[in-house]
Coordinates of C-alpha atoms in Angstrom, one line a residue:
Chain A
X1 CA 102.7 120.7 75.5
X2 CA 100.4 118.3 74.8
X3 CA 99.9 116.5 77.8
X4 CA 98.8 113.3 76.2
X5 CA 102.7 112.7 74.7
X6 CA 103.8 110.9 77.0
X7 CA 101.0 108.5 76.9
X8 CA 101.5 108.2 72.9
X9 CA 104.9 108.4 72.9
X10 CA 104.8 105.0 75.6
X11 CA 102.0 103.3 73.0
X12 CA 104.3 104.0 70.1
X13 CA 107.3 102.4 71.5
X14 CA 105.3 99.8 73.4
X15 CA 103.3 98.4 70.4
X16 CA 102.8 95.3 72.7
X17 CA 102.3 96.7 76.2
X18 CA 98.9 97.7 77.3
X19 CA 99.0 101.0 79.5
X20 CA 96.0 100.7 82.6
X21 CA 95.6 104.8 83.1
X22 CA 94.1 106.5 85.6
X23 CA 94.2 110.0 86.8
X24 CA 96.2 110.6 89.7
X25 CA 94.1 112.2 92.4
X26 CA 92.3 115.4 91.5
X27 CA 95.4 116.2 89.6
X28 CA 95.5 116.2 85.8
X29 CA 98.5 114.0 85.8
X30 CA 98.7 110.8 84.6
X31 CA 99.1 107.6 86.8
X32 CA 100.3 104.6 84.3
X33 CA 99.9 100.8 85.1
X34 CA 102.9 98.9 84.3
X35 CA 103.8 95.3 85.2
X36 CA 107.1 95.1 87.1
X37 CA 109.1 93.2 84.3
X38 CA 108.2 96.1 82.5
X39 CA 109.1 98.8 84.3
X40 CA 113.1 99.0 83.8
X41 CA 112.6 100.1 79.8
X42 CA 109.8 102.3 80.5
X43 CA 112.2 104.3 83.0
X44 CA 114.6 104.0 80.4
X45 CA 112.6 105.3 77.3
X46 CA 110.8 108.1 79.4
X47 CA 114.6 109.4 80.3
X48 CA 116.4 108.9 77.1
X49 CA 113.0 109.9 75.0
X50 CA 114.5 113.5 73.7
X51 CA 111.2 115.1 73.6
X52 CA 110.5 114.1 77.9
X53 CA 113.9 113.9 79.0
X54 CA 112.0 113.1 82.4
X55 CA 115.2 112.1 83.9
X56 CA 114.1 113.6 87.5
X57 CA 112.7 111.4 90.0
X58 CA 110.5 113.7 92.6
X59 CA 109.1 110.7 94.8
X60 CA 109.2 106.9 95.1
X61 CA 106.2 106.5 97.3
X62 CA 105.4 103.1 98.6
X63 CA 101.2 102.0 99.9
X64 CA 100.3 98.7 101.5
X65 CA 96.9 98.1 99.6
X66 CA 95.2 94.9 100.6
X67 CA 98.5 92.8 101.1
X68 CA 100.0 94.0 98.1
X69 CA 103.2 96.8 98.1
X70 CA 101.8 99.7 95.4
X71 CA 105.2 101.1 94.5
X72 CA 105.3 104.6 92.5
X73 CA 107.4 106.2 91.1
X74 CA 106.6 110.0 90.4
X75 CA 108.5 111.1 87.2
X76 CA 108.9 115.1 85.7
X77 CA 111.4 117.0 83.7
X78 CA 114.3 118.4 84.5
X79 CA 114.5 121.5 86.5
X80 CA 118.5 121.8 85.6
X81 CA 118.5 122.2 82.5
X82 CA 115.0 123.2 81.9
X83 CA 113.1 126.0 81.2
X84 CA 109.9 125.2 81.8
X85 CA 110.9 122.5 84.7
X86 CA 107.7 120.4 86.0
X87 CA 106.3 120.7 82.5
X88 CA 105.9 117.1 82.2
X89 CA 104.4 114.8 85.4
X90 CA 103.7 110.7 85.1
X91 CA 103.3 108.2 88.2
X92 CA 104.2 105.2 87.0
X93 CA 102.3 101.8 89.5
X94 CA 103.6 98.9 89.6
X95 CA 102.9 96.1 92.6
X96 CA 105.0 93.4 94.8
X97 CA 102.7 91.4 96.0
X98 CA 103.8 90.4 99.9
X99 CA 104.7 87.6 100.7
X100 CA 103.3 86.1 104.3
X101 CA 105.6 86.4 107.2
X102 CA 108.5 89.3 107.9
X103 CA 110.4 87.5 104.7
X104 CA 112.1 90.9 102.8
X105 CA 110.5 91.2 99.1
X106 CA 113.0 91.5 95.8
X107 CA 111.9 95.1 93.8
X108 CA 113.7 96.3 90.5
X109 CA 115.8 98.9 91.7
X110 CA 116.0 101.8 88.9
X111 CA 119.4 103.5 90.4
X112 CA 121.1 103.1 87.7
X113 CA 118.5 105.2 85.3
X114 CA 117.6 107.9 87.8
X115 CA 120.0 108.7 89.9
X116 CA 119.3 109.7 92.5
X117 CA 116.9 106.7 93.1
X118 CA 118.8 105.3 95.5
X119 CA 118.0 107.6 98.6
X120 CA 114.5 106.7 97.9
X121 CA 114.9 102.9 97.5
X122 CA 117.4 103.3 100.8
X123 CA 114.7 104.6 103.4
X124 CA 111.8 102.4 101.5
X125 CA 113.6 99.1 101.4
X126 CA 114.4 99.6 105.1
X127 CA 110.4 99.9 106.5
X128 CA 109.0 98.9 104.0
X129 CA 110.8 95.0 103.7
X130 CA 112.4 95.5 100.3
X131 CA 115.3 94.0 99.1
X132 CA 116.2 96.5 95.3
X133 CA 119.1 95.4 93.7
X134 CA 121.3 98.2 93.2
X135 CA 123.5 98.6 90.4
X136 CA 125.2 101.7 91.6
X137 CA 128.9 102.3 92.5
X138 CA 128.8 101.3 95.9
X139 CA 131.7 103.8 97.0
X140 CA 129.9 106.5 97.2
X141 CA 127.1 105.4 98.7
X142 CA 124.8 106.7 102.2
X143 CA 124.8 104.7 104.6
X144 CA 120.9 105.2 106.1
X145 CA 120.5 103.4 109.4
X146 CA 116.6 104.0 110.5
X147 CA 115.8 101.6 112.4
X148 CA 117.4 100.4 115.8
X149 CA 119.2 97.2 115.9
X150 CA 117.1 94.6 117.5
X151 CA 113.6 95.7 115.5
X152 CA 111.6 93.0 114.1
X153 CA 109.5 93.4 111.6
X154 CA 109.1 96.3 108.9
X155 CA 106.9 99.3 110.6
X156 CA 105.2 100.8 108.1
X157 CA 103.6 97.2 106.5
X158 CA 99.8 96.9 108.2
X159 CA 100.9 94.3 109.9
X160 CA 103.0 95.4 111.9
X161 CA 103.4 95.6 115.4
X162 CA 103.6 98.5 118.1
X163 CA 106.1 97.6 120.9
X164 CA 108.6 95.4 118.7
X165 CA 111.8 96.8 119.5
X166 CA 114.2 95.2 121.6
X167 CA 116.5 97.2 123.5
X168 CA 119.6 97.1 123.7
X169 CA 120.4 94.7 127.1
X170 CA 122.6 97.7 127.7
X171 CA 121.3 99.9 127.9
X172 CA 118.4 98.9 129.7
X173 CA 120.9 98.0 132.6
X174 CA 122.3 101.4 132.8
X175 CA 118.5 103.1 132.7
X176 CA 117.6 100.8 135.3
X177 CA 121.0 101.1 137.7
X178 CA 119.9 105.4 136.9
X179 CA 117.3 104.3 138.0
X180 CA 114.2 105.2 135.5
Chain B
X1 CA 141.3 113.7 91.1
X2 CA 142.1 116.8 92.7
X3 CA 145.3 118.4 91.7
X4 CA 145.7 119.3 95.8
X5 CA 146.2 115.2 96.3
X6 CA 149.4 115.0 97.7
X7 CA 149.9 111.3 97.4
X8 CA 151.2 110.1 101.0
X9 CA 149.6 107.6 102.9
X10 CA 146.3 107.3 103.2
X11 CA 144.9 107.8 106.8
X12 CA 141.2 106.8 108.2
X13 CA 139.2 109.3 110.3
X14 CA 135.8 108.7 111.8
X15 CA 134.1 111.8 112.9
X16 CA 130.4 112.0 114.7
X17 CA 127.6 110.9 115.4
X18 CA 128.1 114.6 117.3
X19 CA 131.0 116.4 116.9
X20 CA 131.2 120.2 117.0
X21 CA 132.9 120.2 113.3
X22 CA 129.2 118.1 111.9
X23 CA 126.3 120.9 111.8
X24 CA 123.6 117.7 112.4
X25 CA 124.3 114.2 113.6
X26 CA 126.4 111.6 110.6
X27 CA 129.2 109.8 110.6
X28 CA 131.6 110.7 108.1
X29 CA 134.3 108.4 107.8
X30 CA 136.9 109.9 105.6
X31 CA 140.4 108.9 103.9
X32 CA 142.9 111.5 104.2
X33 CA 145.5 112.1 102.1
X34 CA 147.5 114.5 103.8
X35 CA 145.4 117.2 104.7
X36 CA 143.0 116.3 101.3
X37 CA 140.0 114.4 101.6
X38 CA 140.4 111.6 99.1
X39 CA 137.1 109.6 99.7
X40 CA 134.2 110.4 102.2
X41 CA 131.7 107.8 103.3
X42 CA 128.1 109.2 105.4
X43 CA 126.1 107.0 107.9
X44 CA 123.0 108.9 108.8
X45 CA 119.9 107.7 110.7
X46 CA 120.4 108.5 114.0
X47 CA 117.1 110.5 114.2
X48 CA 114.2 108.3 112.5
X49 CA 111.6 109.1 114.7
X50 CA 109.0 106.7 113.3
X51 CA 107.3 110.6 111.6
X52 CA 105.3 108.9 108.7
X53 CA 104.0 105.5 110.8
X54 CA 102.9 107.9 114.0
X55 CA 100.7 109.8 111.2
X56 CA 99.7 106.4 110.5
X57 CA 98.6 106.0 114.2
X58 CA 96.9 109.2 114.6
X59 CA 93.8 111.2 113.5
X60 CA 93.3 113.6 110.7
X61 CA 92.8 116.1 113.3
X62 CA 96.1 115.7 115.0
X63 CA 98.6 115.4 112.2
X64 CA 99.2 119.1 112.4
X65 CA 101.3 119.1 115.0
X66 CA 103.7 115.8 113.9
X67 CA 104.2 118.0 110.5
X68 CA 105.5 120.3 112.6
X69 CA 107.9 118.6 114.1
X70 CA 109.6 117.4 110.4
X71 CA 111.8 120.1 110.3
X72 CA 111.8 122.1 113.9
X73 CA 113.5 125.5 111.8
X74 CA 111.0 124.6 109.3
X75 CA 107.6 123.6 111.2
X76 CA 104.3 125.7 109.0
X77 CA 106.4 124.1 105.7
X78 CA 105.7 120.4 106.8
X79 CA 102.3 121.8 108.0
X80 CA 101.7 123.4 105.0
X81 CA 102.9 120.9 102.6
X82 CA 100.7 118.6 104.5
X83 CA 97.1 120.8 104.9
X84 CA 97.4 121.6 101.1
X85 CA 97.5 117.0 100.4
X86 CA 94.4 117.2 102.7
X87 CA 93.1 119.5 101.6
X88 CA 93.2 118.6 98.2
X89 CA 92.0 115.3 98.4
X90 CA 88.9 116.3 100.8
X91 CA 87.7 118.9 98.5
X92 CA 88.6 121.7 101.5
X93 CA 88.5 125.2 100.1
X94 CA 90.8 127.5 101.6
X95 CA 90.0 131.3 101.9
X96 CA 92.1 134.2 100.4
X97 CA 93.4 135.5 103.8
X98 CA 93.9 132.0 105.0
X99 CA 96.1 131.6 102.5
X100 CA 98.2 134.8 102.8
X101 CA 98.6 134.4 106.2
X102 CA 99.8 131.5 105.8
X103 CA 102.0 132.7 102.9
X104 CA 103.5 135.5 105.6
X105 CA 103.9 132.6 107.8
X106 CA 106.1 131.0 105.0
X107 CA 108.0 133.6 104.3
X108 CA 109.2 134.6 108.2
X109 CA 110.0 131.3 108.6
X110 CA 112.3 131.7 105.6
X111 CA 113.9 134.6 107.6
X112 CA 114.4 133.0 110.4
X113 CA 115.7 129.5 108.6
X114 CA 118.1 131.4 107.1
X115 CA 118.9 133.9 110.1
X116 CA 119.9 130.8 111.6
X117 CA 121.9 129.6 108.3
X118 CA 124.0 132.4 109.1
X119 CA 124.6 131.9 112.7
X120 CA 126.1 128.0 111.7
X121 CA 128.3 129.6 109.2
X122 CA 129.6 131.9 111.2
X123 CA 129.9 129.1 113.9
X124 CA 131.9 127.4 111.9
X125 CA 134.1 129.8 110.4
X126 CA 135.2 131.4 113.5
X127 CA 133.5 134.4 113.6
X128 CA 132.0 135.2 117.2
X129 CA 131.0 138.6 117.0
X130 CA 128.1 137.9 113.6
X131 CA 126.1 135.1 115.6
X132 CA 125.2 137.3 118.3
X133 CA 124.1 140.0 116.1
X134 CA 122.1 137.7 113.9
X135 CA 120.6 135.8 116.9
X136 CA 119.5 138.7 118.3
X137 CA 117.4 139.6 115.6
X138 CA 116.3 136.5 115.2
X139 CA 114.5 136.3 118.3
X140 CA 112.3 139.7 116.8
X141 CA 111.2 136.7 113.6
X142 CA 110.1 134.1 117.1
X143 CA 108.4 137.1 119.1
X144 CA 106.4 137.6 115.5
X145 CA 105.3 133.5 115.1
X146 CA 105.2 134.0 119.8
X147 CA 102.3 136.8 119.3
X148 CA 100.4 135.5 116.4
X149 CA 100.6 131.3 117.0
X150 CA 101.2 131.5 120.7
X151 CA 104.8 129.6 120.1
X152 CA 108.2 130.1 119.1
X153 CA 108.6 126.6 117.7
X154 CA 106.3 124.2 116.7
X155 CA 103.2 126.8 116.2
X156 CA 100.6 123.6 115.0
X157 CA 98.7 126.9 113.6
X158 CA 97.1 125.6 110.5
X159 CA 94.2 124.1 110.1
X160 CA 92.8 122.1 107.2
X161 CA 90.6 125.0 105.1
X162 CA 92.5 127.8 107.4
X163 CA 94.5 129.3 109.9
X164 CA 93.5 128.4 113.9
X165 CA 93.8 132.5 114.6
X166 CA 93.9 135.7 112.4
X167 CA 96.2 138.2 112.4
X168 CA 96.5 140.1 116.0
X169 CA 95.9 143.9 116.6
X170 CA 99.2 145.5 115.6
X171 CA 101.0 142.1 114.3
X172 CA 101.5 144.0 110.7
X173 CA 103.0 146.7 111.6
X174 CA 105.3 144.9 113.8
X175 CA 106.6 142.9 110.4
X176 CA 106.9 146.4 108.2
X177 CA 109.2 146.9 111.3
X178 CA 110.9 143.7 111.5
X179 CA 111.4 144.0 107.9
X180 CA 112.7 147.4 108.0
X181 CA 114.8 146.2 110.6
X182 CA 116.2 143.9 108.9
X183 CA 116.8 145.1 105.4
X184 CA 119.1 147.7 107.8
X185 CA 120.9 144.3 109.2
X186 CA 121.6 143.2 105.9
X187 CA 123.7 145.8 105.4
X188 CA 125.7 144.9 109.1
X189 CA 125.9 141.3 107.9
X190 CA 128.0 141.6 104.6
X191 CA 129.9 144.9 106.4
X192 CA 130.7 142.5 109.1
X193 CA 131.3 139.1 108.0
X194 CA 129.9 138.7 104.2
X195 CA 132.7 140.9 102.7
X196 CA 135.2 139.9 105.3
X197 CA 138.7 138.7 104.1
X198 CA 138.8 135.9 106.5
X199 CA 135.2 135.2 105.4
X200 CA 135.9 134.9 102.5
X201 CA 139.1 132.9 102.5
X202 CA 136.9 130.9 104.6
X203 CA 134.5 129.7 101.4
X204 CA 135.6 131.4 98.4
X205 CA 136.3 128.7 95.7
X206 CA 135.8 126.3 98.1
X207 CA 133.8 122.5 97.4
X208 CA 131.7 124.4 93.8
X209 CA 128.9 122.3 92.9
X210 CA 128.3 121.6 89.4
X211 CA 124.9 121.5 87.4
X212 CA 125.9 117.6 86.8
X213 CA 126.2 116.9 90.5
X214 CA 122.5 118.7 91.1
X215 CA 121.3 116.6 88.7
X216 CA 122.6 113.5 89.7
X217 CA 121.8 113.9 93.1
X218 CA 118.6 115.6 93.0
X219 CA 119.8 118.8 94.7
X220 CA 116.9 121.6 95.1
X221 CA 116.5 124.5 96.5
X222 CA 118.7 126.8 97.4
X223 CA 122.2 124.9 96.9
X224 CA 121.2 124.3 93.6
X225 CA 120.2 127.8 92.7
X226 CA 123.6 129.2 93.7
X227 CA 124.8 126.8 91.0
X228 CA 123.0 128.9 88.8
X229 CA 119.5 126.8 88.6
X230 CA 116.8 129.2 88.7
X231 CA 114.5 126.7 90.3
X232 CA 112.2 127.9 92.7
X233 CA 108.4 126.8 93.0
X234 CA 107.6 129.5 94.3
X235 CA 107.9 130.8 90.5
X236 CA 106.9 127.8 88.4
X237 CA 104.1 126.0 90.3
X238 CA 103.0 126.9 93.8
X239 CA 101.0 130.1 92.7
X240 CA 98.0 130.8 95.8
X241 CA 99.1 134.1 97.2
X242 CA 102.6 134.4 95.7
X243 CA 101.1 135.3 92.5
X244 CA 99.8 138.4 93.9
X245 CA 103.5 139.7 94.8
X246 CA 106.2 140.2 92.6
X247 CA 110.0 139.1 93.7
X248 CA 113.0 138.0 92.1
X249 CA 114.8 134.4 92.6
X250 CA 118.3 135.1 93.4
X251 CA 121.0 133.0 91.8
X252 CA 124.8 132.2 91.9
X253 CA 127.4 134.1 90.2
X254 CA 130.5 133.2 91.8
X255 CA 130.8 137.1 92.3
X256 CA 133.9 136.4 94.2
X257 CA 135.4 133.2 93.6
X258 CA 133.7 129.9 90.8
X259 CA 129.5 129.8 90.1
X260 CA 128.4 127.1 93.2
X261 CA 130.8 128.0 95.6
X262 CA 130.6 127.6 99.8
X263 CA 130.4 132.0 98.7
X264 CA 127.2 131.9 96.5
X265 CA 125.8 129.5 98.8
X266 CA 125.3 131.7 101.4
X267 CA 125.3 134.8 99.3
X268 CA 122.0 133.1 97.9
X269 CA 120.1 132.7 100.4
X270 CA 121.3 135.8 102.6
X271 CA 119.7 137.7 98.9
X272 CA 116.5 135.4 99.3
X273 CA 116.2 137.2 103.0
X274 CA 116.0 140.7 100.9
X275 CA 113.2 138.7 98.4
X276 CA 111.4 137.4 101.3
X277 CA 111.4 140.9 103.2
X278 CA 109.8 142.2 99.7
X279 CA 107.0 139.6 99.5
X280 CA 106.5 140.1 103.6
X281 CA 106.8 144.0 102.8
X282 CA 103.7 143.6 99.5
X283 CA 101.5 140.8 101.6
X284 CA 100.4 142.8 104.3
X285 CA 99.8 145.1 102.5
X286 CA 97.6 144.2 100.4
X287 CA 96.3 141.0 102.9
X288 CA 92.4 140.5 102.4
X289 CA 89.5 140.9 104.2
X290 CA 87.3 137.5 104.9
X291 CA 87.8 134.9 107.0
X292 CA 90.9 133.3 108.0
X293 CA 89.6 129.3 108.8
X294 CA 87.1 128.1 106.3
X295 CA 84.9 126.3 109.7
X296 CA 82.1 125.4 107.3
X297 CA 83.7 123.4 104.8
X298 CA 86.2 121.6 106.7
X299 CA 85.2 118.4 107.4
X300 CA 87.1 115.6 106.9
X301 CA 85.0 112.9 105.3
X302 CA 84.7 109.1 105.5
X303 CA 83.3 108.0 103.0
X304 CA 86.0 110.5 100.6
X305 CA 88.6 107.8 99.2
X306 CA 91.6 109.1 97.3
X307 CA 95.4 110.9 97.4
X308 CA 97.1 113.3 96.7
X309 CA 100.7 115.2 96.2
X310 CA 101.5 118.8 97.6
X311 CA 104.6 120.8 97.1
X312 CA 106.0 123.9 98.6
X313 CA 109.1 125.7 98.5
X314 CA 110.6 125.0 101.9
X315 CA 113.5 127.1 103.2
X316 CA 116.2 124.2 102.1
X317 CA 114.0 123.3 99.0
X318 CA 111.1 121.4 97.5
X319 CA 109.4 119.7 100.4
X320 CA 106.2 117.3 99.2
X321 CA 103.7 115.6 100.8
X322 CA 102.1 112.3 99.7
X323 CA 99.0 111.4 101.7
X324 CA 96.5 108.0 100.8
X325 CA 93.0 108.3 102.5
X326 CA 90.7 104.8 102.4
X327 CA 87.7 106.2 104.5
X328 CA 89.0 105.6 107.9
X329 CA 89.6 107.9 110.6
X330 CA 93.8 107.9 110.5
X331 CA 94.9 108.3 107.0
X332 CA 96.4 105.1 104.9
X333 CA 99.8 106.6 104.0
X334 CA 101.6 110.2 104.5
X335 CA 105.0 110.5 102.9
X336 CA 107.0 113.2 102.9
X337 CA 110.2 114.1 100.2
X338 CA 112.3 116.6 101.6
X339 CA 115.1 118.0 99.9
X340 CA 117.5 117.2 103.3
X341 CA 117.5 113.3 102.2
X342 CA 119.1 114.5 98.6
X343 CA 121.6 117.1 99.7
X344 CA 122.9 114.1 102.3
X345 CA 123.8 112.2 99.3
X346 CA 125.7 115.0 97.8
X347 CA 128.1 114.9 101.2
X348 CA 130.8 112.2 99.4
X349 CA 130.7 113.7 96.4
X350 CA 131.4 117.1 97.3
X351 CA 134.1 117.3 99.7
X352 CA 136.5 114.4 98.3
X353 CA 139.2 116.5 97.1
X354 CA 137.9 119.3 100.3
X355 CA 141.0 120.8 102.9
X356 CA 140.2 118.8 105.7
X357 CA 140.1 122.0 107.7
X358 CA 137.6 123.2 105.1
X359 CA 135.1 120.4 106.4
X360 CA 133.2 122.3 108.7
X361 CA 132.2 125.6 106.8
X362 CA 131.1 123.2 103.4
X363 CA 128.7 121.0 105.9
X364 CA 127.5 123.7 107.1
X365 CA 127.0 125.6 103.4
X366 CA 124.3 122.8 102.3
X367 CA 122.1 124.0 105.3
X368 CA 121.1 120.0 106.5
X369 CA 118.3 119.1 108.7
X370 CA 118.8 115.9 109.5
X371 CA 115.6 115.5 111.5
X372 CA 114.0 116.4 107.6
X373 CA 115.7 113.7 106.1
X374 CA 115.5 110.6 108.6
X375 CA 112.1 111.3 109.3

């Protein structure tokens, strides 16, 4: 299948949106910048368009570049019901401006469209301080507590200062009693 | 809802984070209807070591030893996925011989990891004998790691552009010996454990994993293949040394129960050990001559900025690594995406409706590595 079919379909479906396109690294995959308010409808289209069927979120990467969080959604065609998995791939990119200090930043959750997205959102949400508003059924959600209680800041932000862990006083006391 | 439910008053059990019935550290909050699990919640994160942050703080050359610790049982996969991404960014070519040595290590690691899986399954199913049999054979695989790399775990063996040492004298002969040994031993495992009626009772028709659930949770690797999803990166994406060999991708057929049940997940891994043996036999006999590492053109240039994603089929499923270089001595971002992250998400769905006595076997059958899920 022509690799440009994804871009041509996006341009046809969203004629008013302007997609800035680059090559992802040295690969042949396109990375497309999308404004954050348009992200949900673009992902929805890529998933439900029958010829594309890009329903597998392979990765949600967040990187901080110059006080801006760049969110990269690595979307690919289904491997479960497809005979040719990974035949179509695209990287959708959007950005969030980091506020000053250690406050959280709000992002759009895509977990109601891409069902495995919550795994990524929980992780990068905790480590980068992004609040994703999820519409998933909370009953069956996994609770992940990666960071210790008392930790100030968000470790994967560039502004994070190492050694911000506040040790639990109980552990500190028992360590000193044990002579460590 | 399953017809197994008794509709009694629900009782709540909390298990973990450290418990003999759990293969890995996690906390389970279960609501039981009689002996049937009606609802489950999972809490993980107890093994978070800040691996990605550590990678950002260390120079490029030190990263391989950190990637080792992504999954201690499958150290090579962490190393190879990182080195592939870095080599792509900096345009470092890898000699064919080095690619072959890497794949030999990958397949040995897959055998070692799957043998450890059999041990965990046997432990949870209460079969003491097979634990000793399998551990005895796994030691032989670890001996080979030691012979080649000097370490049994955390081998720190890959380098940008190749591997640290060439294969040592006698290594290839010993790999072939091991292949023959494991081929015979698989028959022994089958006699003692796989087709033992007590294990079949504990595993057939238990906790089948549907294709819909695989799609919902993003499951890859042997867990997906056991449910009939024929997706293996070694066939579809990776290429390189795997192009040189012929092998099959085993999928679950529900031979003794239903497709995708605990027994299928076990059988698929056992068959994958057989396929790894076939790959190893073909590779070691046709290993090309030449350099084991590109020592001329393997420099990390600060002038180059870029990003790359690499993927490998680890023993647990799809493992990918994103690396971002911004012209400094350390990477700007390293991110690992592991199959165990999604396997953990699967647990509440899969164990709802399962009887409490089957819980340890069902959890062990998923081959979880919380080390790679929590990072």
